[in-house]
PDB file of C-alpha atoms and ligand atoms in Angstrom:
ATOM      1  CA  MET L   1     -35.229  -5.102  -0.001  1.00  0.00           C
ATOM      2  CA  PRO L   2     -36.263  -4.939   3.673  1.00  0.00           C
ATOM      3  CA  ALA L   3     -37.228  -1.657   5.268  1.00  0.00           C
ATOM      4  CA  GLY L   4     -34.656  -0.039   7.235  1.00  0.00           C
ATOM      5  CA  LEU L   5     -30.958   1.000   6.476  1.00  0.00           C
ATOM      6  CA  PRO L   6     -29.335   0.118   3.272  1.00  0.00           C
ATOM      7  CA  GLU L   7     -27.663  -2.982   3.270  1.00  0.00           C
ATOM      8  CA  ARG L   8     -24.034  -3.039   3.556  1.00  0.00           C
ATOM      9  CA  LEU L   9     -21.908  -4.603   0.437  1.00  0.00           C
ATOM     10  CA  PRO L  10     -18.299  -6.430   1.001  1.00  0.00           C
ATOM     11  CA  ILE L  11     -15.615  -4.491   0.229  1.00  0.00           C
ATOM     12  CA  LEU L  12     -13.000  -6.000  -2.045  1.00  0.00           C
ATOM     13  CA  ILE L  13      -9.738  -6.389  -1.369  1.00  0.00           C
ATOM     14  CA  ALA L  14      -6.467  -5.572  -3.360  1.00  0.00           C
ATOM     15  CA  PRO L  15      -5.390  -7.964  -5.356  1.00  0.00           C
ATOM     16  CA  SER L  16      -9.176  -9.270  -6.988  1.00  0.00           C
ATOM     17  CA  PRO L  17      -8.975  -8.754 -10.307  1.00  0.00           C
ATOM     18  CA  LEU L  18     -12.115  -7.081 -10.570  1.00  0.00           C
ATOM     19  CA  LEU L  19     -10.362  -3.636  -8.520  1.00  0.00           C
ATOM     20  CA  LYS L  20      -8.271  -4.031 -11.909  1.00  0.00           C
ATOM     21  CA  ALA L  21     -11.074  -4.153 -14.389  1.00  0.00           C
ATOM     22  CA  ARG L  22     -12.173  -0.817 -16.338  1.00  0.00           C
ATOM     23  CA  ALA L  23     -15.579  -0.022 -15.316  1.00  0.00           C
ATOM     24  CA  ARG L  24     -18.404   0.619 -18.335  1.00  0.00           C
ATOM     25  CA  ALA L  25     -20.113   3.663 -18.497  1.00  0.00           C
ATOM     26  CA  VAL L  26     -24.105   3.340 -16.795  1.00  0.00           C
ATOM     27  CA  ALA L  27     -26.948   3.049 -19.537  1.00  0.00           C
ATOM     28  CA  ALA L  28     -30.377   3.768 -19.358  1.00  0.00           C
ATOM     29  CA  GLY L  29     -31.364   0.402 -19.000  1.00  0.00           C
ATOM     30  CA  ASP L  30     -29.004   0.692 -15.680  1.00  0.00           C
ATOM     31  CA  GLU L  31     -31.281   3.006 -13.313  1.00  0.00           C
ATOM     32  CA  ALA L  32     -32.730   0.465 -11.465  1.00  0.00           C
ATOM     33  CA  THR L  33     -29.589  -1.055 -10.570  1.00  0.00           C
ATOM     34  CA  VAL L  34     -27.764   2.603 -10.062  1.00  0.00           C
ATOM     35  CA  ARG L  35     -30.916   3.395  -7.870  1.00  0.00           C
ATOM     36  CA  ASP L  36     -30.316  -0.217  -5.637  1.00  0.00           C
ATOM     37  CA  LEU L  37     -26.414   0.271  -5.290  1.00  0.00           C
ATOM     38  CA  LEU L  38     -26.615   3.818  -4.297  1.00  0.00           C
ATOM     39  CA  PRO L  39     -27.625   4.026  -0.839  1.00  0.00           C
ATOM     40  CA  ARG L  40     -25.767   0.812  -0.101  1.00  0.00           C
ATOM     41  CA  MET L  41     -22.812   2.228  -1.572  1.00  0.00           C
ATOM     42  CA  PHE L  42     -23.166   5.767   1.143  1.00  0.00           C
ATOM     43  CA  ALA L  43     -23.996   3.109   3.668  1.00  0.00           C
ATOM     44  CA  THR L  44     -21.072   0.714   3.423  1.00  0.00           C
ATOM     45  CA  MET L  45     -18.970   3.897   2.684  1.00  0.00           C
ATOM     46  CA  TYR L  46     -20.009   5.730   6.250  1.00  0.00           C
ATOM     47  CA  ASP L  47     -19.979   1.993   8.039  1.00  0.00           C
ATOM     48  CA  ALA L  48     -15.531   2.008   6.833  1.00  0.00           C
ATOM     49  CA  PRO L  49     -15.441   4.913   7.670  1.00  0.00           C
ATOM     50  CA  GLY L  50     -14.673   6.015   4.184  1.00  0.00           C
ATOM     51  CA  ILE L  51     -14.539   9.619   2.093  1.00  0.00           C
ATOM     52  CA  GLY L  52     -14.715   7.723  -1.047  1.00  0.00           C
ATOM     53  CA  LEU L  53     -15.687   4.519  -2.929  1.00  0.00           C
ATOM     54  CA  ALA L  54     -16.174   3.508  -6.303  1.00  0.00           C
ATOM     55  CA  ALA L  55     -18.920   0.728  -7.499  1.00  0.00           C
ATOM     56  CA  PRO L  56     -15.822  -1.615  -8.913  1.00  0.00           C
ATOM     57  CA  GLN L  57     -14.966  -2.110  -4.738  1.00  0.00           C
ATOM     58  CA  VAL L  58     -18.016  -3.516  -4.173  1.00  0.00           C
ATOM     59  CA  GLY L  59     -18.067  -6.253  -7.097  1.00  0.00           C
ATOM     60  CA  THR L  60     -20.049  -3.608  -9.934  1.00  0.00           C
ATOM     61  CA  GLY L  61     -18.430  -2.810 -12.679  1.00  0.00           C
ATOM     62  CA  LEU L  62     -20.033   0.238 -13.810  1.00  0.00           C
ATOM     63  CA  ARG L  63     -18.795   3.948 -13.777  1.00  0.00           C
ATOM     64  CA  VAL L  64     -20.263   5.384  -9.937  1.00  0.00           C
ATOM     65  CA  ALA L  65     -18.075   6.507  -7.142  1.00  0.00           C
ATOM     66  CA  VAL L  66     -19.757   8.205  -4.330  1.00  0.00           C
ATOM     67  CA  VAL L  67     -17.727  11.126  -2.187  1.00  0.00           C
ATOM     68  CA  ASP L  68     -18.324  12.478   1.288  1.00  0.00           C
ATOM     69  CA  LEU L  69     -15.019  14.368   2.903  1.00  0.00           C
ATOM     70  CA  MET L  70     -17.735  15.008   5.934  1.00  0.00           C
ATOM     71  CA  PRO L  71     -17.223  18.878   5.993  1.00  0.00           C
ATOM     72  CA  ASP L  72     -17.790  19.850   9.782  1.00  0.00           C
ATOM     73  CA  ASN L  73     -18.936  16.506  10.092  1.00  0.00           C
ATOM     74  CA  VAL L  74     -22.136  16.891   8.755  1.00  0.00           C
ATOM     75  CA  GLN L  75     -22.789  14.261   5.816  1.00  0.00           C
ATOM     76  CA  THR L  76     -22.306  16.099   2.237  1.00  0.00           C
ATOM     77  CA  PRO L  77     -22.874  13.254   0.062  1.00  0.00           C
ATOM     78  CA  LEU L  78     -21.601  13.292  -3.252  1.00  0.00           C
ATOM     79  CA  THR L  79     -22.562  10.862  -6.141  1.00  0.00           C
ATOM     80  CA  LEU L  80     -21.047  10.508  -9.707  1.00  0.00           C
ATOM     81  CA  ILE L  81     -22.362   8.709 -12.636  1.00  0.00           C
ATOM     82  CA  ASN L  82     -19.927   8.728 -15.458  1.00  0.00           C
ATOM     83  CA  PRO L  83     -17.676  10.818 -14.315  1.00  0.00           C
ATOM     84  CA  GLU L  84     -14.774  12.573 -16.589  1.00  0.00           C
ATOM     85  CA  ILE L  85     -11.363  14.752 -15.821  1.00  0.00           C
ATOM     86  CA  VAL L  86     -12.202  17.809 -17.726  1.00  0.00           C
ATOM     87  CA  ALA L  87      -9.377  19.521 -16.818  1.00  0.00           C
ATOM     88  CA  LEU L  88      -6.362  18.992 -14.321  1.00  0.00           C
ATOM     89  CA  SER L  89      -3.630  21.364 -13.209  1.00  0.00           C
ATOM     90  CA  GLU L  90      -0.364  21.667 -13.875  1.00  0.00           C
ATOM     91  CA  GLU L  91       1.064  22.211 -10.150  1.00  0.00           C
ATOM     92  CA  MET L  92       0.960  19.032  -8.641  1.00  0.00           C
ATOM     93  CA  ALA L  93       0.332  18.324  -4.431  1.00  0.00           C
ATOM     94  CA  THR L  94       1.558  15.416  -2.171  1.00  0.00           C
ATOM     95  CA  ARG L  95      -0.665  13.840   0.426  1.00  0.00           C
ATOM     96  CA  GLU L  96      -1.067  10.669   2.311  1.00  0.00           C
ATOM     97  CA  GLU L  97      -3.690   8.467   0.510  1.00  0.00           C
ATOM     98  CA  GLY L  98      -5.578   4.869   1.910  1.00  0.00           C
ATOM     99  CA  CYS L  99      -8.038   2.530   0.267  1.00  0.00           C
ATOM    100  CA  LEU L 100     -11.096   0.818   1.512  1.00  0.00           C
ATOM    101  CA  SER L 101      -9.429  -1.885  -0.547  1.00  0.00           C
ATOM    102  CA  LEU L 102      -6.213  -1.725   0.342  1.00  0.00           C
ATOM    103  CA  PRO L 103      -6.937  -1.700   4.148  1.00  0.00           C
ATOM    104  CA  ASN L 104      -4.430  -0.200   7.176  1.00  0.00           C
ATOM    105  CA  MET L 105      -1.976   0.386   4.257  1.00  0.00           C
ATOM    106  CA  TYR L 106      -1.198   4.463   3.356  1.00  0.00           C
ATOM    107  CA  ALA L 107       1.617   5.824   1.285  1.00  0.00           C
ATOM    108  CA  GLU L 108       2.241   9.753  -0.484  1.00  0.00           C
ATOM    109  CA  VAL L 109       0.724  10.196  -3.776  1.00  0.00           C
ATOM    110  CA  THR L 110       1.370  12.975  -5.708  1.00  0.00           C
ATOM    111  CA  ARG L 111      -1.422  14.149  -7.949  1.00  0.00           C
ATOM    112  CA  PRO L 112      -2.969  17.245 -10.088  1.00  0.00           C
ATOM    113  CA  ALA L 113      -3.281  19.955  -7.817  1.00  0.00           C
ATOM    114  CA  ARG L 114      -6.782  21.047  -8.980  1.00  0.00           C
ATOM    115  CA  ALA L 115      -9.267  19.111 -11.360  1.00  0.00           C
ATOM    116  CA  LYS L 116     -12.117  19.469 -12.728  1.00  0.00           C
ATOM    117  CA  VAL L 117     -15.117  16.695 -12.988  1.00  0.00           C
ATOM    118  CA  ARG L 118     -18.390  16.580 -14.674  1.00  0.00           C
ATOM    119  CA  PHE L 119     -20.220  14.088 -14.083  1.00  0.00           C
ATOM    120  CA  LEU L 120     -24.160  13.017 -13.619  1.00  0.00           C
ATOM    121  CA  ASP L 121     -25.602  13.316 -10.062  1.00  0.00           C
ATOM    122  CA  GLU L 122     -28.312  10.790  -8.651  1.00  0.00           C
ATOM    123  CA  THR L 123     -31.056  12.840 -10.135  1.00  0.00           C
ATOM    124  CA  GLY L 124     -29.510  12.509 -13.888  1.00  0.00           C
ATOM    125  CA  ALA L 125     -28.735  15.927 -14.157  1.00  0.00           C
ATOM    126  CA  ARG L 126     -25.000  16.941 -15.489  1.00  0.00           C
ATOM    127  CA  ARG L 127     -23.046  18.549 -13.119  1.00  0.00           C
ATOM    128  CA  GLU L 128     -19.169  19.973 -13.404  1.00  0.00           C
ATOM    129  CA  ILE L 129     -17.003  20.576  -9.682  1.00  0.00           C
ATOM    130  CA  GLU L 130     -13.750  22.475  -9.814  1.00  0.00           C
ATOM    131  CA  ALA L 131     -11.616  20.819  -6.788  1.00  0.00           C
ATOM    132  CA  ASP L 132      -8.823  21.036  -4.759  1.00  0.00           C
ATOM    133  CA  GLY L 133      -7.500  20.121  -2.158  1.00  0.00           C
ATOM    134  CA  LEU L 134      -8.343  17.338  -0.447  1.00  0.00           C
ATOM    135  CA  LEU L 135     -11.633  16.623  -2.685  1.00  0.00           C
ATOM    136  CA  ALA L 136      -9.149  16.913  -5.863  1.00  0.00           C
ATOM    137  CA  ALA L 137      -7.133  13.689  -4.680  1.00  0.00           C
ATOM    138  CA  CYS L 138     -10.358  12.210  -2.950  1.00  0.00           C
ATOM    139  CA  LEU L 139     -12.220  12.599  -6.805  1.00  0.00           C
ATOM    140  CA  GLN L 140      -8.543  11.680  -8.816  1.00  0.00           C
ATOM    141  CA  HIS L 141      -8.771   8.548  -6.773  1.00  0.00           C
ATOM    142  CA  GLU L 142     -12.004   7.694  -6.789  1.00  0.00           C
ATOM    143  CA  LEU L 143     -12.382   7.759 -10.864  1.00  0.00           C
ATOM    144  CA  ASP L 144      -8.725   5.902 -10.875  1.00  0.00           C
ATOM    145  CA  HIS L 145     -10.940   2.754  -9.857  1.00  0.00           C
ATOM    146  CA  LEU L 146     -13.383   3.441 -12.307  1.00  0.00           C
ATOM    147  CA  ASP L 147     -10.260   2.677 -14.500  1.00  0.00           C
ATOM    148  CA  GLY L 148      -8.738  -0.331 -12.717  1.00  0.00           C
ATOM    149  CA  VAL L 149      -5.832   2.289 -11.259  1.00  0.00           C
ATOM    150  CA  LEU L 150      -5.267   2.097  -7.419  1.00  0.00           C
ATOM    151  CA  PHE L 151      -3.209   4.628  -5.732  1.00  0.00           C
ATOM    152  CA  VAL L 152      -0.458   2.176  -5.271  1.00  0.00           C
ATOM    153  CA  ASP L 153      -0.379   2.334  -8.856  1.00  0.00           C
ATOM    154  CA  HIS L 154       0.937   5.541  -8.590  1.00  0.00           C
ATOM    155  CA  LEU L 155       4.223   4.594  -6.394  1.00  0.00           C
ATOM    156  CA  SER L 156       7.264   2.448  -7.515  1.00  0.00           C
ATOM    157  CA  SER L 157       7.026  -0.887  -8.051  1.00  0.00           C
ATOM    158  CA  LEU L 158       9.203  -0.921  -5.197  1.00  0.00           C
ATOM    159  CA  LYS L 159       6.833   0.636  -3.036  1.00  0.00           C
ATOM    160  CA  ARG L 160       3.827  -0.765  -4.737  1.00  0.00           C
ATOM    161  CA  ASN L 161       5.415  -4.301  -4.362  1.00  0.00           C
ATOM    162  CA  MET L 162       6.530  -3.981  -0.459  1.00  0.00           C
ATOM    163  CA  ILE L 163       2.598  -2.633   0.280  1.00  0.00           C
ATOM    164  CA  LEU L 164       0.705  -4.814  -1.718  1.00  0.00           C
ATOM    165  CA  ARG L 165       3.063  -7.899   0.045  1.00  0.00           C
ATOM    166  CA  ARG L 166       2.417  -6.193   3.522  1.00  0.00           C
ATOM    167  CA  LEU L 167      -1.204  -6.716   2.666  1.00  0.00           C
ATOM    168  CA  ALA L 168      -1.148  -9.906   1.750  1.00  0.00           C
ATOM    169  CA  LYS L 169       0.101 -10.698   4.704  1.00  0.00           C
ATOM    170  CA  GLU L 170      -1.955  -9.038   6.862  1.00  0.00           C
ATOM    171  CA  THR L 171      -4.754 -10.669   4.873  1.00  0.00           C
ATOM    172  CA  ARG L 172      -3.521 -14.242   5.465  1.00  0.00           C
ATOM    173  CA  GLN L 173      -3.185 -14.006   9.255  1.00  0.00           C
ATOM    174  CA  LYS L 174      -6.481 -12.563   9.101  1.00  0.00           C
ATOM    175  CA  GLN L 175      -8.125 -15.894   7.954  1.00  0.00           C
ATOM    176  CA  ASP L 176      -5.560 -17.781   9.661  1.00  0.00           C
ATOM    177  CA  ALA L 177      -6.565 -16.215  12.702  1.00  0.00           C
ATOM    178  CA  PRO L 178     -10.052 -17.827  13.491  1.00  0.00           C
ATOM    179  CA  ALA L 179      -8.629 -21.225  12.437  1.00  0.00           C
ATOM    180  CA  ARG L 180      -5.896 -20.961  15.100  1.00  0.00           C
ATOM    181  CA  ARG L 181      -7.877 -20.058  17.889  1.00  0.00           C
ATOM    182  CA  PHE L 182     -10.218 -23.207  16.939  1.00  0.00           C
ATOM    183  CA  ALA L 183      -8.028 -25.570  16.913  1.00  0.00           C
TER     184      ALA L 183
HETATM  185 NI1   NI P   1      -9.834   3.729  -2.865  1.00  0.00          NI
END
């Protein structure tokens, strides 16, 4: 890898089949892959910009996600390897979600308001966090990606299809645009 900034990775856009696949757990033999992947995932997420990115979104079917809510505009990177939800609150919360794999699409999603998540950090240390608010939603959203679930899968089929159709139309228009310009 050349010196300097980590290379950004292309983000898969729905309905890519890789986004619907279940990612496998990181094992001992994946160390080099993950070490190489993490800085690129962070660079890709910050550049997008986004507050979370899961490995399947950049075409790697491993249970890895990166998150940074940038509190007070300060980078606070959180690396989640083999994350697991160990507890969810009964209380639910609704907030607007978007996803780098569904650009410009937003919808209100209802999820448990609090989540306890266990994971390995970038050093391989076992960690656990109890999240609420935006972080709780973000963690559940990223963990969903590892199971091939997108935020639109939490919506009614009517709303989901509306969003996916709109996204398909916008993606088509974007792909057609340069051709038209040079026609
Ligand atoms: Ni997402």
